[in-house]
Coordinates of N, CA and C and ligand atoms in Angstrom, one line a residue:
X7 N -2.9 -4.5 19.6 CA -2.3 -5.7 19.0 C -1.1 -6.1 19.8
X8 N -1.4 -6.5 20.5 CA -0.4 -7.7 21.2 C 0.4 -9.2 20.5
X9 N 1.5 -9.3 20.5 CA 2.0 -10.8 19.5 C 2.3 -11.6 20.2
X10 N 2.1 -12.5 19.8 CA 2.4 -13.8 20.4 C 3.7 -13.7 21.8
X11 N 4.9 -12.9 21.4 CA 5.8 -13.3 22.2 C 5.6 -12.1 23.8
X12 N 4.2 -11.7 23.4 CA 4.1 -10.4 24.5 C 4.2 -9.2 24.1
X13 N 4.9 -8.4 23.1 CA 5.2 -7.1 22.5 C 3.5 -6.6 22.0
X14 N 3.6 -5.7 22.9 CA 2.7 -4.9 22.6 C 3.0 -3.8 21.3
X15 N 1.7 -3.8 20.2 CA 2.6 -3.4 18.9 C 1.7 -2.3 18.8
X16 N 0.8 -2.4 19.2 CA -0.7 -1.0 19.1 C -1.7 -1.1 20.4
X17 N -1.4 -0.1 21.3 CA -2.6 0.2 21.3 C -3.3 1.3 21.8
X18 N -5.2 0.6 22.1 CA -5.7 2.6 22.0 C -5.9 3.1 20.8
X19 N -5.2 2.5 19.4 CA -5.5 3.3 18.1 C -6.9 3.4 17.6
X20 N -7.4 4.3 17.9 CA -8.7 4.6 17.1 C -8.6 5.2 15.9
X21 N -9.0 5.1 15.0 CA -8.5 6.0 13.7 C -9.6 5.4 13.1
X22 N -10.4 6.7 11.3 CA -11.3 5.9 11.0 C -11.3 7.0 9.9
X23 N -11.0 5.8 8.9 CA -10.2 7.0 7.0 C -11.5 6.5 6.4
X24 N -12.0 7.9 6.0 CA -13.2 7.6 4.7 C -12.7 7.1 3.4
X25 N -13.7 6.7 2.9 CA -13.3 6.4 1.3 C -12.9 7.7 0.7
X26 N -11.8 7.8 0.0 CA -11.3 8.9 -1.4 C -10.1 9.0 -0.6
X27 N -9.6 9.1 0.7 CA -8.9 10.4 1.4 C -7.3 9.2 0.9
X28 N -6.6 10.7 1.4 CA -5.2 10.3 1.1 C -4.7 10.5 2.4
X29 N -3.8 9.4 3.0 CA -2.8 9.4 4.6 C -1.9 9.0 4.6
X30 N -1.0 9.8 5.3 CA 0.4 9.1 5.9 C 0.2 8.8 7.1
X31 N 0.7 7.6 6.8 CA 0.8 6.9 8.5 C 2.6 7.1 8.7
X32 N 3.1 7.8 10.0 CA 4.1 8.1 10.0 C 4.5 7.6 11.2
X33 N 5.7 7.7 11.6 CA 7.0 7.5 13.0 C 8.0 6.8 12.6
X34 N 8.6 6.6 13.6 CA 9.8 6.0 13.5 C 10.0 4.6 13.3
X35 N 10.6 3.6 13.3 CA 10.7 2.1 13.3 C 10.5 1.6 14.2
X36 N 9.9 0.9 14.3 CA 8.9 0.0 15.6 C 8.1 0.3 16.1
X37 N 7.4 1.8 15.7 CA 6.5 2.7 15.9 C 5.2 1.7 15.8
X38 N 4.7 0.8 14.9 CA 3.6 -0.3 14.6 C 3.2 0.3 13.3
X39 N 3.4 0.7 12.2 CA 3.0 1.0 11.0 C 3.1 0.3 10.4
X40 N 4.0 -0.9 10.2 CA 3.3 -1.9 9.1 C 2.4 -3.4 10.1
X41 N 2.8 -3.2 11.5 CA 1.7 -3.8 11.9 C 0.3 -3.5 11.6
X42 N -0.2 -1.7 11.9 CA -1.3 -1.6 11.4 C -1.7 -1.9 10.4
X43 N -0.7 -1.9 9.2 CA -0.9 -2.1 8.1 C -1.6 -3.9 8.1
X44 N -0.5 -4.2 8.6 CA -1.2 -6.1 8.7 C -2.9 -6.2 9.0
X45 N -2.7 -5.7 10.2 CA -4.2 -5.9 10.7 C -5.4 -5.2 9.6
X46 N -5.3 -4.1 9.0 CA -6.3 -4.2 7.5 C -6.0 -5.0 6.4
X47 N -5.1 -5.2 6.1 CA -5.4 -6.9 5.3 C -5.2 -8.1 5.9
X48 N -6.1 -8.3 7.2 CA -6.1 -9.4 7.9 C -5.1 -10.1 8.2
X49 N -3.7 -9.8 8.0 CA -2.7 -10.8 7.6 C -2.5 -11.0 9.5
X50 N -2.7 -10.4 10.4 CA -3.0 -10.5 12.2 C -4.6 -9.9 12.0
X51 N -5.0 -10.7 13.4 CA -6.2 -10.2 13.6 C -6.0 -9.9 15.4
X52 N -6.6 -8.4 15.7 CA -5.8 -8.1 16.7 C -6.7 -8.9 17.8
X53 N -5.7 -8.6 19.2 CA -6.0 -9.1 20.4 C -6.8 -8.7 21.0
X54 N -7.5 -7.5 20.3 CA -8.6 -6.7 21.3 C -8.9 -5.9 20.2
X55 N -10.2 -5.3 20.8 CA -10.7 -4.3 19.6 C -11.1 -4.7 18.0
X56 N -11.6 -3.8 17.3 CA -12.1 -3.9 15.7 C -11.4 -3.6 14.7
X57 N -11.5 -4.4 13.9 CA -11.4 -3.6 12.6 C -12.3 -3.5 11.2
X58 N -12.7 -2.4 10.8 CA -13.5 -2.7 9.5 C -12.8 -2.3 8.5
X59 N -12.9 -2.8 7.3 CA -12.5 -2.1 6.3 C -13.0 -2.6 5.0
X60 N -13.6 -1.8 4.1 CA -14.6 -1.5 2.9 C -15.7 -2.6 3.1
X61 N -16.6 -2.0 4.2 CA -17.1 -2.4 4.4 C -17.2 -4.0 5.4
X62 N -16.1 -4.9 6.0 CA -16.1 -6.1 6.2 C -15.5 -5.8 7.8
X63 N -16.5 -6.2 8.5 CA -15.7 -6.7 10.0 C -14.8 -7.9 10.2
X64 N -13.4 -7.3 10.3 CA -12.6 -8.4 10.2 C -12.5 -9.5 11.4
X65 N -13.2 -9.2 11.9 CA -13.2 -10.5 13.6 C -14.3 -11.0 13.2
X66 N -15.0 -10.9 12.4 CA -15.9 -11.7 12.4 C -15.7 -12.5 11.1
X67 N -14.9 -12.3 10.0 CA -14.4 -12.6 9.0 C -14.4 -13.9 9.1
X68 N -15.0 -15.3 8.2 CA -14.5 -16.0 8.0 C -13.2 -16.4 6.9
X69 N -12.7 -17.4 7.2 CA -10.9 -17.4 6.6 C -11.5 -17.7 4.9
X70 N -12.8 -18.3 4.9 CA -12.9 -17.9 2.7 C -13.3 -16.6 2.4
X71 N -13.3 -15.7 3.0 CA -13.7 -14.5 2.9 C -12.7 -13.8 2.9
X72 N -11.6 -13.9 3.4 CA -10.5 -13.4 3.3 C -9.4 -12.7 2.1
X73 N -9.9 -14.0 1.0 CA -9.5 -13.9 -0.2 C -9.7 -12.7 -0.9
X74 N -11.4 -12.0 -0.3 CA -12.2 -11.3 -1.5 C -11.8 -9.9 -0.8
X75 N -11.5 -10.0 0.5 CA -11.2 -8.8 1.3 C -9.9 -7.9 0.3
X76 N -9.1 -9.2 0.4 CA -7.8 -8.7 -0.5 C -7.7 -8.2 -2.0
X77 N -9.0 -9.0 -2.6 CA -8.7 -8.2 -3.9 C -9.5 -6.7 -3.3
X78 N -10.3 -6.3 -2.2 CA -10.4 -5.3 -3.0 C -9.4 -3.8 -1.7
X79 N -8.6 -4.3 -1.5 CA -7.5 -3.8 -1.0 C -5.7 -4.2 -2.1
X80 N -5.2 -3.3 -2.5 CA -3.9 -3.5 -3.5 C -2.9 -3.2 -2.4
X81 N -1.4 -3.4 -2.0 CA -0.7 -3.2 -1.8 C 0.7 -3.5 -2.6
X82 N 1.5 -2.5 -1.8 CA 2.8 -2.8 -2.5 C 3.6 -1.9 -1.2
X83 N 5.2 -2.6 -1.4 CA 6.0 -2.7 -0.3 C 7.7 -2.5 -0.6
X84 N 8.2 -1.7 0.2 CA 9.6 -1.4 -0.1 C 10.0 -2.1 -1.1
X85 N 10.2 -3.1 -0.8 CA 11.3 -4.0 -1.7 C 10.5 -4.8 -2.8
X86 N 9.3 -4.1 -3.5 CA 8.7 -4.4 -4.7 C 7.9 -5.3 -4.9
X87 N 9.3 -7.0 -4.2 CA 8.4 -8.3 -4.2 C 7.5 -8.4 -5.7
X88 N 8.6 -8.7 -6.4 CA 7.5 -9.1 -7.8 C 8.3 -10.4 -8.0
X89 N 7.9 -10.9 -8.6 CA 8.4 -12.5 -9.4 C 9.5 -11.9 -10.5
X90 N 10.7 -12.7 -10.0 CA 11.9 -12.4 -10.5 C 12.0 -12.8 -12.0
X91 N 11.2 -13.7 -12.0 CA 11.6 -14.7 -13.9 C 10.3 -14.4 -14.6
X92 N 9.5 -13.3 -14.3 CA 8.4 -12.7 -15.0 C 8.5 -11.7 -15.6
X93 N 7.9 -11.5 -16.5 CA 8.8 -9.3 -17.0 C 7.0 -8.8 -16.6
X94 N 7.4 -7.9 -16.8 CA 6.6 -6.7 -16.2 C 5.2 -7.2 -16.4
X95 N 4.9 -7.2 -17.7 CA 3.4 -7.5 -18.4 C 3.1 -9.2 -17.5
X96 N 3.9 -10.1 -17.1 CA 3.7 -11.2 -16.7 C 3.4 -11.4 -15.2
X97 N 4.5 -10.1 -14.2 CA 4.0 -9.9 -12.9 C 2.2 -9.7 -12.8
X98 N 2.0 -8.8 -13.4 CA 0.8 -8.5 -13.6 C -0.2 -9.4 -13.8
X99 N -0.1 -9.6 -14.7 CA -1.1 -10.9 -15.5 C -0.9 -11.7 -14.7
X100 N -0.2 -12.1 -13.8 CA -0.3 -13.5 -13.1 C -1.1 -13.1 -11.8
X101 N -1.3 -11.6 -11.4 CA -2.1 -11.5 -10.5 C -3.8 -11.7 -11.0
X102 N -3.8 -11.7 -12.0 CA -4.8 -11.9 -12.9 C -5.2 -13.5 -12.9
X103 N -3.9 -13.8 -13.2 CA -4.6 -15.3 -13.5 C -5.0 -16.2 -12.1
X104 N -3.8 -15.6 -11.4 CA -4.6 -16.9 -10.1 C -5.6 -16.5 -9.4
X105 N -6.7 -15.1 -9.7 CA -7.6 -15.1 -9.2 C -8.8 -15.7 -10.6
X106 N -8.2 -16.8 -11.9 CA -9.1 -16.9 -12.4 C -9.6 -16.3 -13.6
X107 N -8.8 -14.7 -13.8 CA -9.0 -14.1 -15.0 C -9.3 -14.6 -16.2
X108 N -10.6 -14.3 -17.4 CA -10.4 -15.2 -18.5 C -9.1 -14.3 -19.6
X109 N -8.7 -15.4 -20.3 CA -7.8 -14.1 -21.2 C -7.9 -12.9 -21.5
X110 N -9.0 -13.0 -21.8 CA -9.8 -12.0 -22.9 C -9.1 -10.4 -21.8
X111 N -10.2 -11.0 -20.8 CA -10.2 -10.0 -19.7 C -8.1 -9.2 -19.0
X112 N -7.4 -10.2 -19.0 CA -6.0 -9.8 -18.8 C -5.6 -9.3 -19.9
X113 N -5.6 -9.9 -21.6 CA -5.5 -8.7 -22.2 C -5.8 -7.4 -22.6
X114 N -6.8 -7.3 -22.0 CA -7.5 -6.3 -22.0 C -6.7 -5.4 -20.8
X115 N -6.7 -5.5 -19.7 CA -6.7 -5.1 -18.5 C -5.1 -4.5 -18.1
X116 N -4.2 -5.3 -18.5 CA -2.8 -5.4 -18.6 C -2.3 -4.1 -19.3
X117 N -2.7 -4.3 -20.3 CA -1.7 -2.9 -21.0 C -2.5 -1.7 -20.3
X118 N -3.7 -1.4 -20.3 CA -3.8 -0.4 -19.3 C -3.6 0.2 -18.0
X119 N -3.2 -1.1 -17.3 CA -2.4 -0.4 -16.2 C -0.9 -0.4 -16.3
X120 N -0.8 -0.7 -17.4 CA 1.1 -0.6 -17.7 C 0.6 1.0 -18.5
X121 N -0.3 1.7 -18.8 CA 0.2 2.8 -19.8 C -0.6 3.8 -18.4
X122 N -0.8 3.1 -17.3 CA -1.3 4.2 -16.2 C -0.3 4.3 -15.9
X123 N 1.0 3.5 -14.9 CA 2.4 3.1 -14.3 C 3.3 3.8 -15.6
X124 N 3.0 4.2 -16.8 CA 3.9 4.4 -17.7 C 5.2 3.6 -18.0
X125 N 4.6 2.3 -17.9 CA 5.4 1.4 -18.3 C 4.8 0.6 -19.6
X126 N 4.3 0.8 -20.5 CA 3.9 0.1 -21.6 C 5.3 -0.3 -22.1
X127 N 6.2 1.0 -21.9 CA 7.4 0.1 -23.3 C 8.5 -0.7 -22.3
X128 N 8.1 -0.9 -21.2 CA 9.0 -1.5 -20.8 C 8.5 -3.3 -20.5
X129 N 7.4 -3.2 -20.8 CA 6.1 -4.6 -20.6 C 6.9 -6.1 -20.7
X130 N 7.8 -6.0 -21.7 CA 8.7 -7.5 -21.6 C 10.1 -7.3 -21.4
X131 N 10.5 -6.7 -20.1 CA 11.5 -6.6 -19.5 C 11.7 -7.2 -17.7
X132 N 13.0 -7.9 -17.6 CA 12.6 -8.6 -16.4 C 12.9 -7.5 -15.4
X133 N 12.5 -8.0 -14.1 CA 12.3 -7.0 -12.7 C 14.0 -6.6 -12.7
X134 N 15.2 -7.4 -13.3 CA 17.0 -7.3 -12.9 C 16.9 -5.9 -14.1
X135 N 16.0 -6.0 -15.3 CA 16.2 -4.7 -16.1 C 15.7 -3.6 -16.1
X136 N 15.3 -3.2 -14.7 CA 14.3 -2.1 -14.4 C 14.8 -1.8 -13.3
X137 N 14.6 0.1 -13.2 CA 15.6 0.8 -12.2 C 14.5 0.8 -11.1
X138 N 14.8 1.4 -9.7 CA 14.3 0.8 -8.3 C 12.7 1.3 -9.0
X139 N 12.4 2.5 -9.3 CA 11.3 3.3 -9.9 C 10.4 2.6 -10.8
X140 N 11.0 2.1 -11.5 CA 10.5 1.6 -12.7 C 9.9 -0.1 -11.9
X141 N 10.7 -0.7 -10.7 CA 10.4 -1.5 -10.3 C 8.8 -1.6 -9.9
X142 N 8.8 -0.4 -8.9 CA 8.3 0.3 -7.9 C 6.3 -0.2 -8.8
X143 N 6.9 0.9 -10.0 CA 5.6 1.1 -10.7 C 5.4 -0.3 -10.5
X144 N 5.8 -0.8 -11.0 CA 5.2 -2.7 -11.8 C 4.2 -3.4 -10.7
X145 N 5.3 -2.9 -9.4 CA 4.3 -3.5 -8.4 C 2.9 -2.8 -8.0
X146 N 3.2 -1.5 -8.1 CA 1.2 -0.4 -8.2 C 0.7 -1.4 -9.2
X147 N 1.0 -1.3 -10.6 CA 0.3 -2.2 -11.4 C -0.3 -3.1 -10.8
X148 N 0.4 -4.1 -10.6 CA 0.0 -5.6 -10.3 C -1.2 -5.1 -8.9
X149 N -1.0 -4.3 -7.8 CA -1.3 -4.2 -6.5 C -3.2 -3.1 -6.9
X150 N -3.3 -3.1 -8.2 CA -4.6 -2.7 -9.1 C -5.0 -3.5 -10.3
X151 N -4.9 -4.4 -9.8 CA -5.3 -5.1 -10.7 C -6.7 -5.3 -10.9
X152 N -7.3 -5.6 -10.0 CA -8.7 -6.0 -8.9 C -9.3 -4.3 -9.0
X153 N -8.9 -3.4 -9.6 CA -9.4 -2.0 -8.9 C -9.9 -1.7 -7.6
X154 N -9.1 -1.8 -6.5 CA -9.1 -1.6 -5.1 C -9.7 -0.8 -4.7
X155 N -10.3 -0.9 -3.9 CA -11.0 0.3 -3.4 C -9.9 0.7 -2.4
X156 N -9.0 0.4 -2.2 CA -7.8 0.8 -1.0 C -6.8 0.6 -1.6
X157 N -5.9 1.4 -1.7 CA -4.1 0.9 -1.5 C -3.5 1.2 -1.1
X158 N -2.7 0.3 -0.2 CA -1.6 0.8 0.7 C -0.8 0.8 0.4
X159 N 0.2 1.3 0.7 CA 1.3 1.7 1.1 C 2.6 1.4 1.9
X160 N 3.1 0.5 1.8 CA 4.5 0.1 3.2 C 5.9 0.8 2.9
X161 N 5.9 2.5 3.2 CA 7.3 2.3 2.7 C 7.9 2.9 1.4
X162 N 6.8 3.0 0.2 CA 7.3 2.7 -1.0 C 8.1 3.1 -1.7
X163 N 8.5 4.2 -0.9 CA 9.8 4.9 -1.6 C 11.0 4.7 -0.8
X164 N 11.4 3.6 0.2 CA 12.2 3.5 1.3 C 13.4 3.3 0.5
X165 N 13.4 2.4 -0.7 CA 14.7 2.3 -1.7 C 14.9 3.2 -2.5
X166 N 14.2 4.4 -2.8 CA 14.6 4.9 -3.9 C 15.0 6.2 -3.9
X167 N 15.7 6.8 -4.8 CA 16.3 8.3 -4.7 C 15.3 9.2 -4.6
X168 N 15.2 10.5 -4.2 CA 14.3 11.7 -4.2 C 13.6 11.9 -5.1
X169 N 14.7 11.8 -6.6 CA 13.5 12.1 -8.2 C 12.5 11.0 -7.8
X170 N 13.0 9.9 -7.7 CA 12.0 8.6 -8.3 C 11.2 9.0 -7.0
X171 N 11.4 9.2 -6.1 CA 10.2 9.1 -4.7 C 9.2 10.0 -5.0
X172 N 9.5 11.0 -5.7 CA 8.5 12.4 -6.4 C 7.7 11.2 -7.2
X173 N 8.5 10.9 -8.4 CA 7.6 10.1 -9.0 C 6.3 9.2 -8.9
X174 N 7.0 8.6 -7.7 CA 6.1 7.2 -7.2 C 5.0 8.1 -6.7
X175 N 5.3 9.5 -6.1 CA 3.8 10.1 -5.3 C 3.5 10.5 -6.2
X176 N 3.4 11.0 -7.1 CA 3.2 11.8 -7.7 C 1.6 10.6 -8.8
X177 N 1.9 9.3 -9.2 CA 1.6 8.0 -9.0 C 0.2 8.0 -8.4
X178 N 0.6 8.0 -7.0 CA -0.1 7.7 -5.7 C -1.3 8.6 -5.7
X179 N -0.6 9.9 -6.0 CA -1.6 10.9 -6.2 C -3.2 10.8 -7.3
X180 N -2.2 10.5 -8.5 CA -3.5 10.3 -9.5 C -4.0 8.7 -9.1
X181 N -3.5 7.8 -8.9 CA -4.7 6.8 -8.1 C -5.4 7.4 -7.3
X182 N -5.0 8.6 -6.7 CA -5.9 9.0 -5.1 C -7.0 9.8 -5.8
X183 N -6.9 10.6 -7.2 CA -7.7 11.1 -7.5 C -8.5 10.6 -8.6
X184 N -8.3 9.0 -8.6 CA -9.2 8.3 -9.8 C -10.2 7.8 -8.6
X185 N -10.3 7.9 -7.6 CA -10.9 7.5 -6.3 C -10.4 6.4 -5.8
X186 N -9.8 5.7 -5.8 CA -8.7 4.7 -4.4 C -8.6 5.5 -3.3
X187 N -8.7 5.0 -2.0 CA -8.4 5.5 -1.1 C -7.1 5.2 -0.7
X188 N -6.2 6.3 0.1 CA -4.7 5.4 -0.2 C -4.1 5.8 1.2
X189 N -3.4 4.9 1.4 CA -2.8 4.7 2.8 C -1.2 4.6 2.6
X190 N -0.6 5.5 3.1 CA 1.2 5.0 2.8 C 1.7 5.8 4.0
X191 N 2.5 4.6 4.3 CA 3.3 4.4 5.7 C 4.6 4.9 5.1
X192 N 5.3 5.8 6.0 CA 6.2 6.6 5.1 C 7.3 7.1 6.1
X193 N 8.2 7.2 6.3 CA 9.3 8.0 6.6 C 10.0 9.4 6.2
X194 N 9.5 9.6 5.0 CA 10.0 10.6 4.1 C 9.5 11.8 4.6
X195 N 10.1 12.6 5.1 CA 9.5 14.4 5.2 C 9.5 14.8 4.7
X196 N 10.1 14.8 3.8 CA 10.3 15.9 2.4 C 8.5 15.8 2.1
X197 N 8.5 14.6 1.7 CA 7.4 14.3 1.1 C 6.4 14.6 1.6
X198 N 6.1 14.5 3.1 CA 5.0 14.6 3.7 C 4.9 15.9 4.2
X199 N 5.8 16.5 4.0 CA 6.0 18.3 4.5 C 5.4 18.6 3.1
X200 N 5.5 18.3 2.1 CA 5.4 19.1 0.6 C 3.8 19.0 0.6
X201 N 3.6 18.1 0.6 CA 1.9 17.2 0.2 C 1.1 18.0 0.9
X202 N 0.7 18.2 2.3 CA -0.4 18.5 3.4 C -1.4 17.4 3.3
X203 N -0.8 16.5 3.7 CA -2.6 15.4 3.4 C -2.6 15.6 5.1
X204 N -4.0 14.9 5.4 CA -3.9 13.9 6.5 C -2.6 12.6 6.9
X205 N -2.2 13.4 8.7 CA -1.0 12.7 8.9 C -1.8 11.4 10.1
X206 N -1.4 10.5 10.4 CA -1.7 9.7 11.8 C -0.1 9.7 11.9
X207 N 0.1 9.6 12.9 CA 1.6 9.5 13.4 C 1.5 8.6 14.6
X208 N 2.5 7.3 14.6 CA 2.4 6.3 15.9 C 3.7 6.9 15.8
X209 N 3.7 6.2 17.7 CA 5.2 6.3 18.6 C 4.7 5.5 19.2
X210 N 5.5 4.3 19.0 CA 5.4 3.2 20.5 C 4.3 2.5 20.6
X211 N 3.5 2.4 19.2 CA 2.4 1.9 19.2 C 1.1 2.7 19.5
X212 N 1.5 3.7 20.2 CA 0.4 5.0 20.3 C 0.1 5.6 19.1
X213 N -1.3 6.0 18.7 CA -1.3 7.2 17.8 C -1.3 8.4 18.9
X214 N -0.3 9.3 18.3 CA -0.2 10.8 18.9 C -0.3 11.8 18.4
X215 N -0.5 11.4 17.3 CA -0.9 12.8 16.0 C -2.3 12.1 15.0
X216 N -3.0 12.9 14.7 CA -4.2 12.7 13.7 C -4.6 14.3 13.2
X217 N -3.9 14.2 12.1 CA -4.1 16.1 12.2 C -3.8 16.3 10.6
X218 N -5.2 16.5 9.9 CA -5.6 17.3 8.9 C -4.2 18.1 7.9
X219 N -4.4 18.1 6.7 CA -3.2 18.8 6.3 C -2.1 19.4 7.0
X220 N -1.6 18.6 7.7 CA -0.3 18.1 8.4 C 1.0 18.3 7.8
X221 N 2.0 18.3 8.5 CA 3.6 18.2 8.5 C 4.2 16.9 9.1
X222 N 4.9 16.1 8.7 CA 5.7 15.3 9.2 C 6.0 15.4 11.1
X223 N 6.4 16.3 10.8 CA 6.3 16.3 12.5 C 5.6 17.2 13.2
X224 N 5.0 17.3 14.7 CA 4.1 18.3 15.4 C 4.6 19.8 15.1
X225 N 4.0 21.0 14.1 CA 4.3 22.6 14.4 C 4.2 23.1 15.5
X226 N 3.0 22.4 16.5 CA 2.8 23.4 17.4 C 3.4 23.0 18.6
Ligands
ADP107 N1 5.7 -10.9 14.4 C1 6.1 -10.1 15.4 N2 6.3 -10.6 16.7 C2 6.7 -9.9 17.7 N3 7.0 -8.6 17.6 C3 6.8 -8.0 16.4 C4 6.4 -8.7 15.3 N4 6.3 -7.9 14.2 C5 6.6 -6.7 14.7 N5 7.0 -6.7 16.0 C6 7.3 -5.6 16.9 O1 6.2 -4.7 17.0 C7 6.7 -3.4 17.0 C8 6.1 -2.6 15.8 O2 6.7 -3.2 14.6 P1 6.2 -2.7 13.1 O3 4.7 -2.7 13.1 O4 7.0 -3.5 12.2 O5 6.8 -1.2 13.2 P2 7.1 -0.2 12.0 O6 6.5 -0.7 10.7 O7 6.6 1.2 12.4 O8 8.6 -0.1 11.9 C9 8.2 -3.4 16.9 O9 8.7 -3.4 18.3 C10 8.5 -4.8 16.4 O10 9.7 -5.3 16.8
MG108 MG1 7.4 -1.2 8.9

C-alpha cells in the first residue's frame, strides 16, 4: 500500500487469519496497523496485491457492494466515535436504523447487546456520562449490531486505564468465543504477554513476526 503522496505504508504483507482465530496486530506507530486495518474494510484499496475477506475480493469489489462488506465486518476505535447527543440504547439503534432495521427487529436486538457489553442499566445515558470503559463497550455494541463475522480492533484500549483495558479484553474474548473472528491492533504488552494468541507484528510496514501463541515482542 503505497498513498497517494508516495509513503510506502505496507509492503510484502502476506498474512491469512481463519475464521474463529483471535490476533494482535502489533508495533510501533507508523508501523501500518491501522492502515492494514483500512484496507480490510476497503476504506484504501491497495496499490498492488489482494485482499479477501469473508469471503469477498476486494479489488474486484464493486463500490454497492461495499456497504454489505461492512455490515459483516464490526469495528470500533480508540476514541469510541459514538454520536455525542444519543445515549447508549440510541448509538446503537441508529446503527440499526440506517441500515433499514424494522422496529420490531431493534427492539428486539438492542437490549441484548447492551446486556452482552453489560450495559443494560446504563441504556439512557449520554456518551459525557459514561467512563472511558463504559464508553468503549457502547461502541462493541453498536460495531455488532449486524453480527459480524469479524471485528476489529484499532487500539481499543489506547485511552483507558489497565482495570478497564482487562475489561474490554476480557469482552473481546467472549465475542472471540461466540465465534467472531477478532482482529485488534494493540500496543499494550501487558496484555499481549498475558493472552498468548496469535501475534503479526509490522515495523515499517513489514510484517516481521507471525508467530502462534506469542509475546509482544520476539523471545528468541
Ligand atoms: N493518508 C495517508 N497518507 C500518507 N501517509 C499516510 C496516510 N495514512 C498513514 N500514512 C503513513 O503511513 C504509515 C503507517 O501509518 P499507520 O497505518 O497509521 O500506522 P500505525 O497505525 O501502525 O500507527 C505512517 O508513516 C503514516 O504516516
Ligand atoms: Mg494506528
Amino acid at each position: 500500500m503505497t498513498y497517494p503522496n508516495g509513503k510506502v505504508a505496507l509492503a510484502d504483507v502476506n498474512v491469512s487469519i481463519q475464521g474463529g482465530d483471535f490476533v494482535f496486530l502489533v508495533g510501533p506507530s507508523g508501523a501500518g496497523k491501522s492502515t492494514f486495518i483500512r484496507l480490510l474494510i476497503r476504506e484504501q484499496v491497495p496499490t498492488a496485491g489482494n485482499v479477501r475477506v469473508a469471503g469477498h475480493d476486494l479489488l474486484r469489489m464493486r463500490r454497492g457492494q461495499v456497504p454489505g462488506l461492512r455490515r459483516r465486518i464490526g469495528i470500533v476505535f480508540q476514541d469510541f466515535r459514538l454520536l455525542p447527543n444519543k445515549t447508549v440504547w440510541e448509538n446503537v439503534a441508529f446503527a440499526l436504523d440506517v441500515t433499514g432495521s424494522p422496529r420490531a427487529i431493534v427492539r428486539q436486538r438492542v437490549p441484548q447487546l447492551l446486556n452482552l457489553v453489560g450495559l443494560h442499566d446504563h441504556a439512557h445515558h449520554l456518551p459525557t456520562q459514561l467512563s472511558g470503559g463504559e464508553q468503549q463497550r457502547t461502541a462493541i455494541a453498536r460495531a455488532l449490531v449486524h453480527d459480524p463475522a469479524i471485528l476489529i480492533a484499532d487500539e481499543p484500549t489506547g485511552n483507558l486505564d489497565p482495570v478497564t483495558s482487562w475489561e474490554i479484553i476480557q469482552l473481546l474474548i467472549q465475542i472471540n468465543e461466540l465465534g467472531t473472528t477478532v482482529l485488534m491492533a494493540t500496543h499494550n504488552q501487558e496484555i499481549v504477554n498475558a493472552m498468548r494468541r496469535r501475534v503479526l507484528a509490522l515495523e515499517g510496514g513489514q510484517l516481521v513476526r507471525d508467530e502462534a501463541a506469542a509475546a509482544y515482542e520476539r523471545e528468541y
